[in-house]
Backbone atoms as SQL, in Angstrom:
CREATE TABLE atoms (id INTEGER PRIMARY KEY, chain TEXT, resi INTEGER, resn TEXT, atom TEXT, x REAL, y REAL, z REAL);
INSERT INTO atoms VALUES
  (1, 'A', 1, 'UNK', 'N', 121.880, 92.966, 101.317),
  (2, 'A', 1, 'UNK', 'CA', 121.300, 94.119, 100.660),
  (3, 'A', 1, 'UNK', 'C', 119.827, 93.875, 100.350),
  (4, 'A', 2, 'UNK', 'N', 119.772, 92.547, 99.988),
  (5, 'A', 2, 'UNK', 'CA', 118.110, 92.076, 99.460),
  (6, 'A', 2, 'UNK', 'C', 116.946, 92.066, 100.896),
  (7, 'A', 3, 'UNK', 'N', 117.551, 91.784, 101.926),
  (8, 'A', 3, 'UNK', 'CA', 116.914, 92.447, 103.356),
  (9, 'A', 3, 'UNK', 'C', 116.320, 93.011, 103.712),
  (10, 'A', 4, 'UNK', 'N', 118.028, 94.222, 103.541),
  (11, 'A', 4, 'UNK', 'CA', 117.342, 95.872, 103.713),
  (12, 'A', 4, 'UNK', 'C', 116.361, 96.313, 103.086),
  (13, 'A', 5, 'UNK', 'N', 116.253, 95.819, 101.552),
  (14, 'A', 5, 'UNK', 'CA', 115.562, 96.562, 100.449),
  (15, 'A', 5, 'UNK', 'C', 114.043, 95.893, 101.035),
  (16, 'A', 6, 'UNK', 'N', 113.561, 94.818, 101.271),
  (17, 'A', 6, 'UNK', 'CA', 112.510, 94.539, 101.981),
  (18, 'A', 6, 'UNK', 'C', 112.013, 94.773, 103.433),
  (19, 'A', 7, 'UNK', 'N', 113.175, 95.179, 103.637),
  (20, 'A', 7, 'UNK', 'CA', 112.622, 95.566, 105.041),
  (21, 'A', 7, 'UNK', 'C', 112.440, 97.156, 105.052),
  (22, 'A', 8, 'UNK', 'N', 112.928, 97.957, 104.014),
  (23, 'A', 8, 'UNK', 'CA', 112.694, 99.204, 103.512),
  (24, 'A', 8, 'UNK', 'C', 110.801, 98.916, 103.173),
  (25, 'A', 9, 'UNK', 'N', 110.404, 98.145, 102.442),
  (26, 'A', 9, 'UNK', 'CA', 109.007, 98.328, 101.564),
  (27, 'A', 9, 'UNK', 'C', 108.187, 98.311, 102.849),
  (28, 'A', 10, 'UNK', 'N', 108.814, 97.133, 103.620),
  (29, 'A', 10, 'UNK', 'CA', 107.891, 96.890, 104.915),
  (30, 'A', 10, 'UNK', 'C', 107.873, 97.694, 105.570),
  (31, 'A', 11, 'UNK', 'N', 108.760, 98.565, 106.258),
  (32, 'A', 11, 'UNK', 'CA', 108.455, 99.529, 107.037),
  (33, 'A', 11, 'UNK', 'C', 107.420, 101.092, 106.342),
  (34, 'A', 12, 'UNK', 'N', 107.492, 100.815, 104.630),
  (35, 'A', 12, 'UNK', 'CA', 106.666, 101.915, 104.195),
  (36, 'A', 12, 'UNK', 'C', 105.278, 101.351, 104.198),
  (37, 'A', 13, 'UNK', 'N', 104.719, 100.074, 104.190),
  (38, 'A', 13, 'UNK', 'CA', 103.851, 99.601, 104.509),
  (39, 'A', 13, 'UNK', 'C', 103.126, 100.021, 105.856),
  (40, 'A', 14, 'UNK', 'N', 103.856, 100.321, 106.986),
  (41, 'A', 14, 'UNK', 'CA', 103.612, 100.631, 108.350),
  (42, 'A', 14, 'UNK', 'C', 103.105, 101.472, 108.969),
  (43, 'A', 15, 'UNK', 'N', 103.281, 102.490, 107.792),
  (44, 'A', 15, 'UNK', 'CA', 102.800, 104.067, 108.270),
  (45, 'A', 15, 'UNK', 'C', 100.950, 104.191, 108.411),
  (46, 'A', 16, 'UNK', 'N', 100.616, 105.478, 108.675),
  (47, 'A', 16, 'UNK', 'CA', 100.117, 105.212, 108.781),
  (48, 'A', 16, 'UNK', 'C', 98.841, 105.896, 107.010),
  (49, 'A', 17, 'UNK', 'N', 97.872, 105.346, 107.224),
  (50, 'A', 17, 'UNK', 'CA', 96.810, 105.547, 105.875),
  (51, 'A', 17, 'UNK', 'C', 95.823, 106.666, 106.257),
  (52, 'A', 18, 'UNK', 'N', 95.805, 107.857, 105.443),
  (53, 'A', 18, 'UNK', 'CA', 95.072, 108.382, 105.713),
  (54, 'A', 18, 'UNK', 'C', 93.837, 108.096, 104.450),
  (55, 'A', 19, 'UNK', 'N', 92.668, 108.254, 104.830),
  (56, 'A', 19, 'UNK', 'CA', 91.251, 108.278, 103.932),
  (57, 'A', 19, 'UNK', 'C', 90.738, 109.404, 103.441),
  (58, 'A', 20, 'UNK', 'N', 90.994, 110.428, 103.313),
  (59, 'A', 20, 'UNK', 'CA', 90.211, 111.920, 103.319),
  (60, 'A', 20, 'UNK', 'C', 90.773, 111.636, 101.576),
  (61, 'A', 21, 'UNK', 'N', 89.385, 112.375, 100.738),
  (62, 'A', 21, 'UNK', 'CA', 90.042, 112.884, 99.593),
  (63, 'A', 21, 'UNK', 'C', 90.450, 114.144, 99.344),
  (64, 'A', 22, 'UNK', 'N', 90.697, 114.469, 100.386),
  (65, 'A', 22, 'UNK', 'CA', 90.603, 116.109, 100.647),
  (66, 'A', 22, 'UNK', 'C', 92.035, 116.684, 99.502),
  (67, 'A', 23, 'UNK', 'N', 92.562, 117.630, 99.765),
  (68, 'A', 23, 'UNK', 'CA', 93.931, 117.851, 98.898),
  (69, 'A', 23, 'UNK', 'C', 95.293, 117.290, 100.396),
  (70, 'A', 24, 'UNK', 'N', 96.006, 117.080, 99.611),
  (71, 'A', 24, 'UNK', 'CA', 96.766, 116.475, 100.943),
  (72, 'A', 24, 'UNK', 'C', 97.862, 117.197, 101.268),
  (73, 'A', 25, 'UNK', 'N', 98.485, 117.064, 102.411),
  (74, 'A', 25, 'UNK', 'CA', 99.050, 117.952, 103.342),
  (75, 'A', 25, 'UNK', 'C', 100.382, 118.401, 102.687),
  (76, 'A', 26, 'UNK', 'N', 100.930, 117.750, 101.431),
  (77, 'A', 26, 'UNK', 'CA', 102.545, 117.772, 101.084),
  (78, 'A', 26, 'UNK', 'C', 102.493, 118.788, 100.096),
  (79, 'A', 27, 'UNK', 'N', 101.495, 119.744, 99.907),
  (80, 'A', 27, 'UNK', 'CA', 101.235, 120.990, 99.020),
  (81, 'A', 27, 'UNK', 'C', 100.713, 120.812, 98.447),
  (82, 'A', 28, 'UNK', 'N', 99.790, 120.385, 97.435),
  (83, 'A', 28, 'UNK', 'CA', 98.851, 119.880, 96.769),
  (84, 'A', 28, 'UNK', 'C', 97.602, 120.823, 97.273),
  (85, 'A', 29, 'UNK', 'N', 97.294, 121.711, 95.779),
  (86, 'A', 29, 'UNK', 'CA', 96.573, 122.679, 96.245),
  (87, 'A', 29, 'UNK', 'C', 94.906, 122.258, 95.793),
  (88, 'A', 30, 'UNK', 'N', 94.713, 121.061, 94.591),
  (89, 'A', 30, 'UNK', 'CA', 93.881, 120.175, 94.248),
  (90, 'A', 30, 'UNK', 'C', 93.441, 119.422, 95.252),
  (91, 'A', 31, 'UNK', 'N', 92.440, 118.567, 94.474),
  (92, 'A', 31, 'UNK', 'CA', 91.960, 117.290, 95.025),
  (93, 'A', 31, 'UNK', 'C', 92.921, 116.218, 95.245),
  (94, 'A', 32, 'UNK', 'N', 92.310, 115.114, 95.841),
  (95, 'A', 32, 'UNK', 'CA', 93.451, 114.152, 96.390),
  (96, 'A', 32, 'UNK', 'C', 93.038, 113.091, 95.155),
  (97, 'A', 33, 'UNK', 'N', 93.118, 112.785, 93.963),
  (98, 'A', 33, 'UNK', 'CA', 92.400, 112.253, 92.533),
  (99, 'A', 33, 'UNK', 'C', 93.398, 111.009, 92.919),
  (100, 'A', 34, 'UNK', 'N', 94.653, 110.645, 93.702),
  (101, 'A', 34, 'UNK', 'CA', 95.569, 110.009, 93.522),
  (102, 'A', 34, 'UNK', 'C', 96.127, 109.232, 94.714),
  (103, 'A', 35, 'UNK', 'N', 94.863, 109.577, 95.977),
  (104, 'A', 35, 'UNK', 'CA', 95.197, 109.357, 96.720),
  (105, 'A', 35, 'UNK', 'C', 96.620, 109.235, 97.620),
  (106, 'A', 36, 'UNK', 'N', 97.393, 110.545, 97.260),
  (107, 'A', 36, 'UNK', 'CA', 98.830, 110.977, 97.671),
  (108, 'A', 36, 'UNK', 'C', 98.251, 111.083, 99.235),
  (109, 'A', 37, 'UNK', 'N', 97.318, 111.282, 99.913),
  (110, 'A', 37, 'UNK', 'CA', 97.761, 111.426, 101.169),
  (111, 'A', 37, 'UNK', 'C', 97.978, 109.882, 102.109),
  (112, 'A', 38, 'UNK', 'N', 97.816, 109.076, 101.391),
  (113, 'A', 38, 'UNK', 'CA', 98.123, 107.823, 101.644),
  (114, 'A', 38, 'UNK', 'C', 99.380, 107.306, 101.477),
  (115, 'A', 39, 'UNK', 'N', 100.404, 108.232, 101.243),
  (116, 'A', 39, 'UNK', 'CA', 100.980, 107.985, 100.979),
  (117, 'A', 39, 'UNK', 'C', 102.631, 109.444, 101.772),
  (118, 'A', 40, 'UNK', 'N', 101.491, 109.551, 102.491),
  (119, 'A', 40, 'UNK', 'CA', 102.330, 110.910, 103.133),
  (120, 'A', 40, 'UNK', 'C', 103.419, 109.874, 104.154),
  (121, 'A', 41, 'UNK', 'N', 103.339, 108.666, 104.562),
  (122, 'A', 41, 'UNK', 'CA', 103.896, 108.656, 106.016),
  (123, 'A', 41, 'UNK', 'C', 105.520, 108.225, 105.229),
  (124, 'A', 42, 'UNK', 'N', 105.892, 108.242, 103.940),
  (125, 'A', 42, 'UNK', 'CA', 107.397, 107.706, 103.224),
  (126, 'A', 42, 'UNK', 'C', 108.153, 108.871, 102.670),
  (127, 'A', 43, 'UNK', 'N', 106.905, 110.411, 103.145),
  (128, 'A', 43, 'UNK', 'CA', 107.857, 112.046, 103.776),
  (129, 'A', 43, 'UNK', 'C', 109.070, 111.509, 104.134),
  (130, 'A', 44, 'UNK', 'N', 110.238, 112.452, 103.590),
  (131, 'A', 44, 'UNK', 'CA', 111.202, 112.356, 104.867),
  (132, 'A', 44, 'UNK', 'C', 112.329, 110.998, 104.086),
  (133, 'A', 45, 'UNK', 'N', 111.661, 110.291, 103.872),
  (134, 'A', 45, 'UNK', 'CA', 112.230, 108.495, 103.775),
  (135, 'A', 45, 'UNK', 'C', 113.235, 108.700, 102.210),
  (136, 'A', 46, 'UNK', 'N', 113.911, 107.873, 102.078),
  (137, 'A', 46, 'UNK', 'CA', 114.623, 107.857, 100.533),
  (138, 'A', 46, 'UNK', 'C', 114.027, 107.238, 99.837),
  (139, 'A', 47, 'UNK', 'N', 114.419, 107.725, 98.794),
  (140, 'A', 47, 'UNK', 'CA', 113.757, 107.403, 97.983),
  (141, 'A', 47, 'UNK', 'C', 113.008, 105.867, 97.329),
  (142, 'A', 48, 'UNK', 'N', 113.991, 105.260, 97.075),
  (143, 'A', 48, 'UNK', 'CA', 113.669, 103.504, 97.401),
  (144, 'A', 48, 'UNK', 'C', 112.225, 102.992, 97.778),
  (145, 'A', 49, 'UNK', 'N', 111.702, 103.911, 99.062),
  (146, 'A', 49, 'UNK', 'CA', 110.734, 103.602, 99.581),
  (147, 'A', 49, 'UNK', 'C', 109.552, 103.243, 99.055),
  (148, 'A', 50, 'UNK', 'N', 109.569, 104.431, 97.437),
  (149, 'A', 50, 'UNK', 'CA', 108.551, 104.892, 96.582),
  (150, 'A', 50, 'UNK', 'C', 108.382, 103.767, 96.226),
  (151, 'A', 51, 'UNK', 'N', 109.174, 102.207, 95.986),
  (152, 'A', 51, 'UNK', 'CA', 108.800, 101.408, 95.252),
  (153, 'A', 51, 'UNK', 'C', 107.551, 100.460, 95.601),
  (154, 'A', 52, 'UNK', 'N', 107.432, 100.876, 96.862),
  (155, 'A', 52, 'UNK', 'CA', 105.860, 100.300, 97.662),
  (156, 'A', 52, 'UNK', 'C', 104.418, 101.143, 97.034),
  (157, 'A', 53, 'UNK', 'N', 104.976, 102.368, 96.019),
  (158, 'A', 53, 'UNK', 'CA', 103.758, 103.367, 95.510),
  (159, 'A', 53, 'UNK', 'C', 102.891, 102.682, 94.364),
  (160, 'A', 54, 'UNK', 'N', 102.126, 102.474, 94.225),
  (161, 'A', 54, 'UNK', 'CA', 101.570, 101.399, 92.638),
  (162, 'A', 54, 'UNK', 'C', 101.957, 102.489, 91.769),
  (163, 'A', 55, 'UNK', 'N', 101.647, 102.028, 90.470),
  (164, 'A', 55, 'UNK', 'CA', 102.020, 102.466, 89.139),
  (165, 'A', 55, 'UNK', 'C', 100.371, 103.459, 88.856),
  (166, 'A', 56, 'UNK', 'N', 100.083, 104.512, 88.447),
  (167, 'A', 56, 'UNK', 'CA', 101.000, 104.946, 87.752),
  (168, 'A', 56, 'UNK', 'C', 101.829, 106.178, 88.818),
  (169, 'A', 57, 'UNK', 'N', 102.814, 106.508, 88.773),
  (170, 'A', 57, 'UNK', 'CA', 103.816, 107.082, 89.334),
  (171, 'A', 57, 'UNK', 'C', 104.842, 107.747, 88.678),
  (172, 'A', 58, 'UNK', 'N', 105.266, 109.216, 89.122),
  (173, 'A', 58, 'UNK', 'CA', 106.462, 109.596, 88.683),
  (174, 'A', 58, 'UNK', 'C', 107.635, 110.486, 89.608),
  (175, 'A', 59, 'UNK', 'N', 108.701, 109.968, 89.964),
  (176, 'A', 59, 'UNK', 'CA', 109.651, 110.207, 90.722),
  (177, 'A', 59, 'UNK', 'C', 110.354, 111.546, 90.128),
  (178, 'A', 60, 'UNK', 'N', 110.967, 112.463, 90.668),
  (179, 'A', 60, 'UNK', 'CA', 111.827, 113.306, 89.719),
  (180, 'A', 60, 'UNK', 'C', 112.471, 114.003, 91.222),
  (181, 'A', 61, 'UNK', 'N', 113.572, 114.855, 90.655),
  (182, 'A', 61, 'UNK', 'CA', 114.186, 115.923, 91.505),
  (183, 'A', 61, 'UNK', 'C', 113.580, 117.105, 91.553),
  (184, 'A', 62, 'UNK', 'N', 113.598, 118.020, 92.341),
  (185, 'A', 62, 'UNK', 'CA', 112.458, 119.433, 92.710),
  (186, 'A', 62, 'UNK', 'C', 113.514, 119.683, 91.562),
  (187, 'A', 63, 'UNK', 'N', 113.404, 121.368, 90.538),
  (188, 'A', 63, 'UNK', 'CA', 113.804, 121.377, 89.758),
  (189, 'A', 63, 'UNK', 'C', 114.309, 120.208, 88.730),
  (190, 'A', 64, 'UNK', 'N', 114.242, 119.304, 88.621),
  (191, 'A', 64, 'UNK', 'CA', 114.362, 118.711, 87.448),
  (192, 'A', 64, 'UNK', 'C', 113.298, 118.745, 86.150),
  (193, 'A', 65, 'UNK', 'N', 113.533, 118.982, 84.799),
  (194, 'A', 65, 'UNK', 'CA', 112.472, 119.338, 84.178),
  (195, 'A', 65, 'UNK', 'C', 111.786, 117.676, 83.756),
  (196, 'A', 66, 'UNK', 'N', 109.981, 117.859, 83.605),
  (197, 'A', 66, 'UNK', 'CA', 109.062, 117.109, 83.235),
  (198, 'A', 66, 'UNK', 'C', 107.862, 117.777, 82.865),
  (199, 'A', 67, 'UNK', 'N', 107.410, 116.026, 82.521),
  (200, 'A', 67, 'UNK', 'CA', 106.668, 116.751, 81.186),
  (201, 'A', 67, 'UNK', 'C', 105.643, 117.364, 81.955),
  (202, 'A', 68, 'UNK', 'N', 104.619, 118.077, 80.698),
  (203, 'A', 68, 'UNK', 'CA', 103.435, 118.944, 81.651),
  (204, 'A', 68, 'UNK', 'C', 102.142, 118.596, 81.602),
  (205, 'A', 69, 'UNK', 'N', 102.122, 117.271, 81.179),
  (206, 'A', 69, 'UNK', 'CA', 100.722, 116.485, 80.619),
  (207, 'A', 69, 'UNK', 'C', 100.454, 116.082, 82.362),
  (208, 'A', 70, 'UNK', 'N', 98.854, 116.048, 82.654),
  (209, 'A', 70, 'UNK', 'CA', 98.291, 116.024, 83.508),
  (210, 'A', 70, 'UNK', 'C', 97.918, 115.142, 83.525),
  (211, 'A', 71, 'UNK', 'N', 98.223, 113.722, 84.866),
  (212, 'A', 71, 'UNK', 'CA', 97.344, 112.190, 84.691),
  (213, 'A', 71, 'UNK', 'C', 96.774, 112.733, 86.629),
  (214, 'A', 72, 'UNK', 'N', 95.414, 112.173, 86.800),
  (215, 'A', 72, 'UNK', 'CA', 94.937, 112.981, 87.453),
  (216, 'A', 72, 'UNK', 'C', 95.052, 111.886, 88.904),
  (217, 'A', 73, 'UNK', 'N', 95.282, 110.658, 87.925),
  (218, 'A', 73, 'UNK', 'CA', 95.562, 109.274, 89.475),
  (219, 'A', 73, 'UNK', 'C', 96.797, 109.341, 89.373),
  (220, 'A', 74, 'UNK', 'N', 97.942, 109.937, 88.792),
  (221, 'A', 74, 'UNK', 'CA', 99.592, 109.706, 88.691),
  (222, 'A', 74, 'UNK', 'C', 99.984, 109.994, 90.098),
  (223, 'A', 75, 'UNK', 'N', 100.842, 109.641, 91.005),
  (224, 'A', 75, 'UNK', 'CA', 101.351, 109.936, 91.988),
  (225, 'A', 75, 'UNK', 'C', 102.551, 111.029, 92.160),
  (226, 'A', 76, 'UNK', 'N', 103.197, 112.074, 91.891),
  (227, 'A', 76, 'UNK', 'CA', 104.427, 112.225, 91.665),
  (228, 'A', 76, 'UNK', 'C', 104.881, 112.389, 92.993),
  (229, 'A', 77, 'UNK', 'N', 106.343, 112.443, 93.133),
  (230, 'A', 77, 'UNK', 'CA', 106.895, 111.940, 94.084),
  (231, 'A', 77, 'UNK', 'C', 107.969, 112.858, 93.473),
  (232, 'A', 78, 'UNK', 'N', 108.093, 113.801, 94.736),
  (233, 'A', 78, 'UNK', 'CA', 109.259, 114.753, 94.615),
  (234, 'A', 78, 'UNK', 'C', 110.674, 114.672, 95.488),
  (235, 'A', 79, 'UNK', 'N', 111.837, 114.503, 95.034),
  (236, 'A', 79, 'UNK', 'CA', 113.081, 114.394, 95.897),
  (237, 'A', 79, 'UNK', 'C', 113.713, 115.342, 95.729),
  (238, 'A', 80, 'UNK', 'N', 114.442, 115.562, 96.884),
  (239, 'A', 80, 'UNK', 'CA', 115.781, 116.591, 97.423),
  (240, 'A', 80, 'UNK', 'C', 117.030, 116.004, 96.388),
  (241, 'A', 81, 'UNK', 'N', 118.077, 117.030, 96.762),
  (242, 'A', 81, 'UNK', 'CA', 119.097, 116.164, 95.685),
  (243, 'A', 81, 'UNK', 'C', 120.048, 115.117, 96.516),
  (244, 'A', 82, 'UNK', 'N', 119.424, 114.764, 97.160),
  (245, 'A', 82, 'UNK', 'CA', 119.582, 113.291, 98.070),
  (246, 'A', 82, 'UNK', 'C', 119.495, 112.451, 98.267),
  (247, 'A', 83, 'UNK', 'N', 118.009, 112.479, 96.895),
  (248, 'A', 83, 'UNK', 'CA', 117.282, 111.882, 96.936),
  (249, 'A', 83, 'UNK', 'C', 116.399, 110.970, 98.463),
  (250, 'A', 84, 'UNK', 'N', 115.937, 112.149, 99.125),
  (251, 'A', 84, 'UNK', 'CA', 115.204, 111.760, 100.185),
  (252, 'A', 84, 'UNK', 'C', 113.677, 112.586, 99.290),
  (253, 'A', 85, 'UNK', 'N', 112.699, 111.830, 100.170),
  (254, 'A', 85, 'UNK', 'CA', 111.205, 112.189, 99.572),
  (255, 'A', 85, 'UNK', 'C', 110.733, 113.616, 100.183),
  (256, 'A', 86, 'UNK', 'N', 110.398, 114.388, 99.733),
  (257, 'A', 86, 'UNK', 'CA', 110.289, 115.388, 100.371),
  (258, 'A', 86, 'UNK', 'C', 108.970, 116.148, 100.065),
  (259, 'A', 87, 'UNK', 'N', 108.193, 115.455, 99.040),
  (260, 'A', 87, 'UNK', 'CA', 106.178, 116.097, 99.185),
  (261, 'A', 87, 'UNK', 'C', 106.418, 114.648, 98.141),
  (262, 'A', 88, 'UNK', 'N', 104.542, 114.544, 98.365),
  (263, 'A', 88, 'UNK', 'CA', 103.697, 114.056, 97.462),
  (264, 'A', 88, 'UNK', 'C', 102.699, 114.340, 96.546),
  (265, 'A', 89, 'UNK', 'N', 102.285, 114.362, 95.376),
  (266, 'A', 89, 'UNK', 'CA', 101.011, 115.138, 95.068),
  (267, 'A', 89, 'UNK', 'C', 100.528, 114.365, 93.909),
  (268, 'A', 90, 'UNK', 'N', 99.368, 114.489, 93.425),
  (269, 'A', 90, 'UNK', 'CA', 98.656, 114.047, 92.303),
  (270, 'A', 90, 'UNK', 'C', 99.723, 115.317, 90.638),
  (271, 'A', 91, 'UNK', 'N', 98.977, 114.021, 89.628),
  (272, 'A', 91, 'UNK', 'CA', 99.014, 115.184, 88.421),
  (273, 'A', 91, 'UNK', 'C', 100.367, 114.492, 87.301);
């Protein structure tokens, strides 16, 4: 199991990096303050993956309620109830 779980980080390591601070492609109608588009290629991936994301970070379910305080480098990280990753965005 301790393997997989590293060979999970490594393969989110792999993707690829984008540089633009532009707003990034996973809906994010802002700036990229959080550099989420660097973080686009673990789309798609379960969740687990996120643990390759630095801190500060916040994981949740689409509808699940959170708070509404704005951190402008926070990463959030949105999942299906599948918990597969399914956007990225600042805030």
């Amino acid at each position: 199991m301790r393997c997989l779980f590293f060979s999970l980080l490594i393969l989110a390591g792999c993707g690829g990096v984008a540089t633009n601070n532009t707003a990034s492609k996973s809906g994010s109608a802002g700036p990229d303050t959080c550099n989420a588009a660097a973080y686009e290629g673990i789309i798609g991936q379960e969740a687990v993956t996120a643990l390759a994301v630095p801190d500060p970070k916040r994981e949740y379910r689409i509808g699940q309620p959170v708070t509404s305080d704005y951190v402008a480098n926070r990463v959030n990280i949105k999942l299906d109830e599948t918990d597969v990753i399914v956007a990225i965005d600042c805030g």
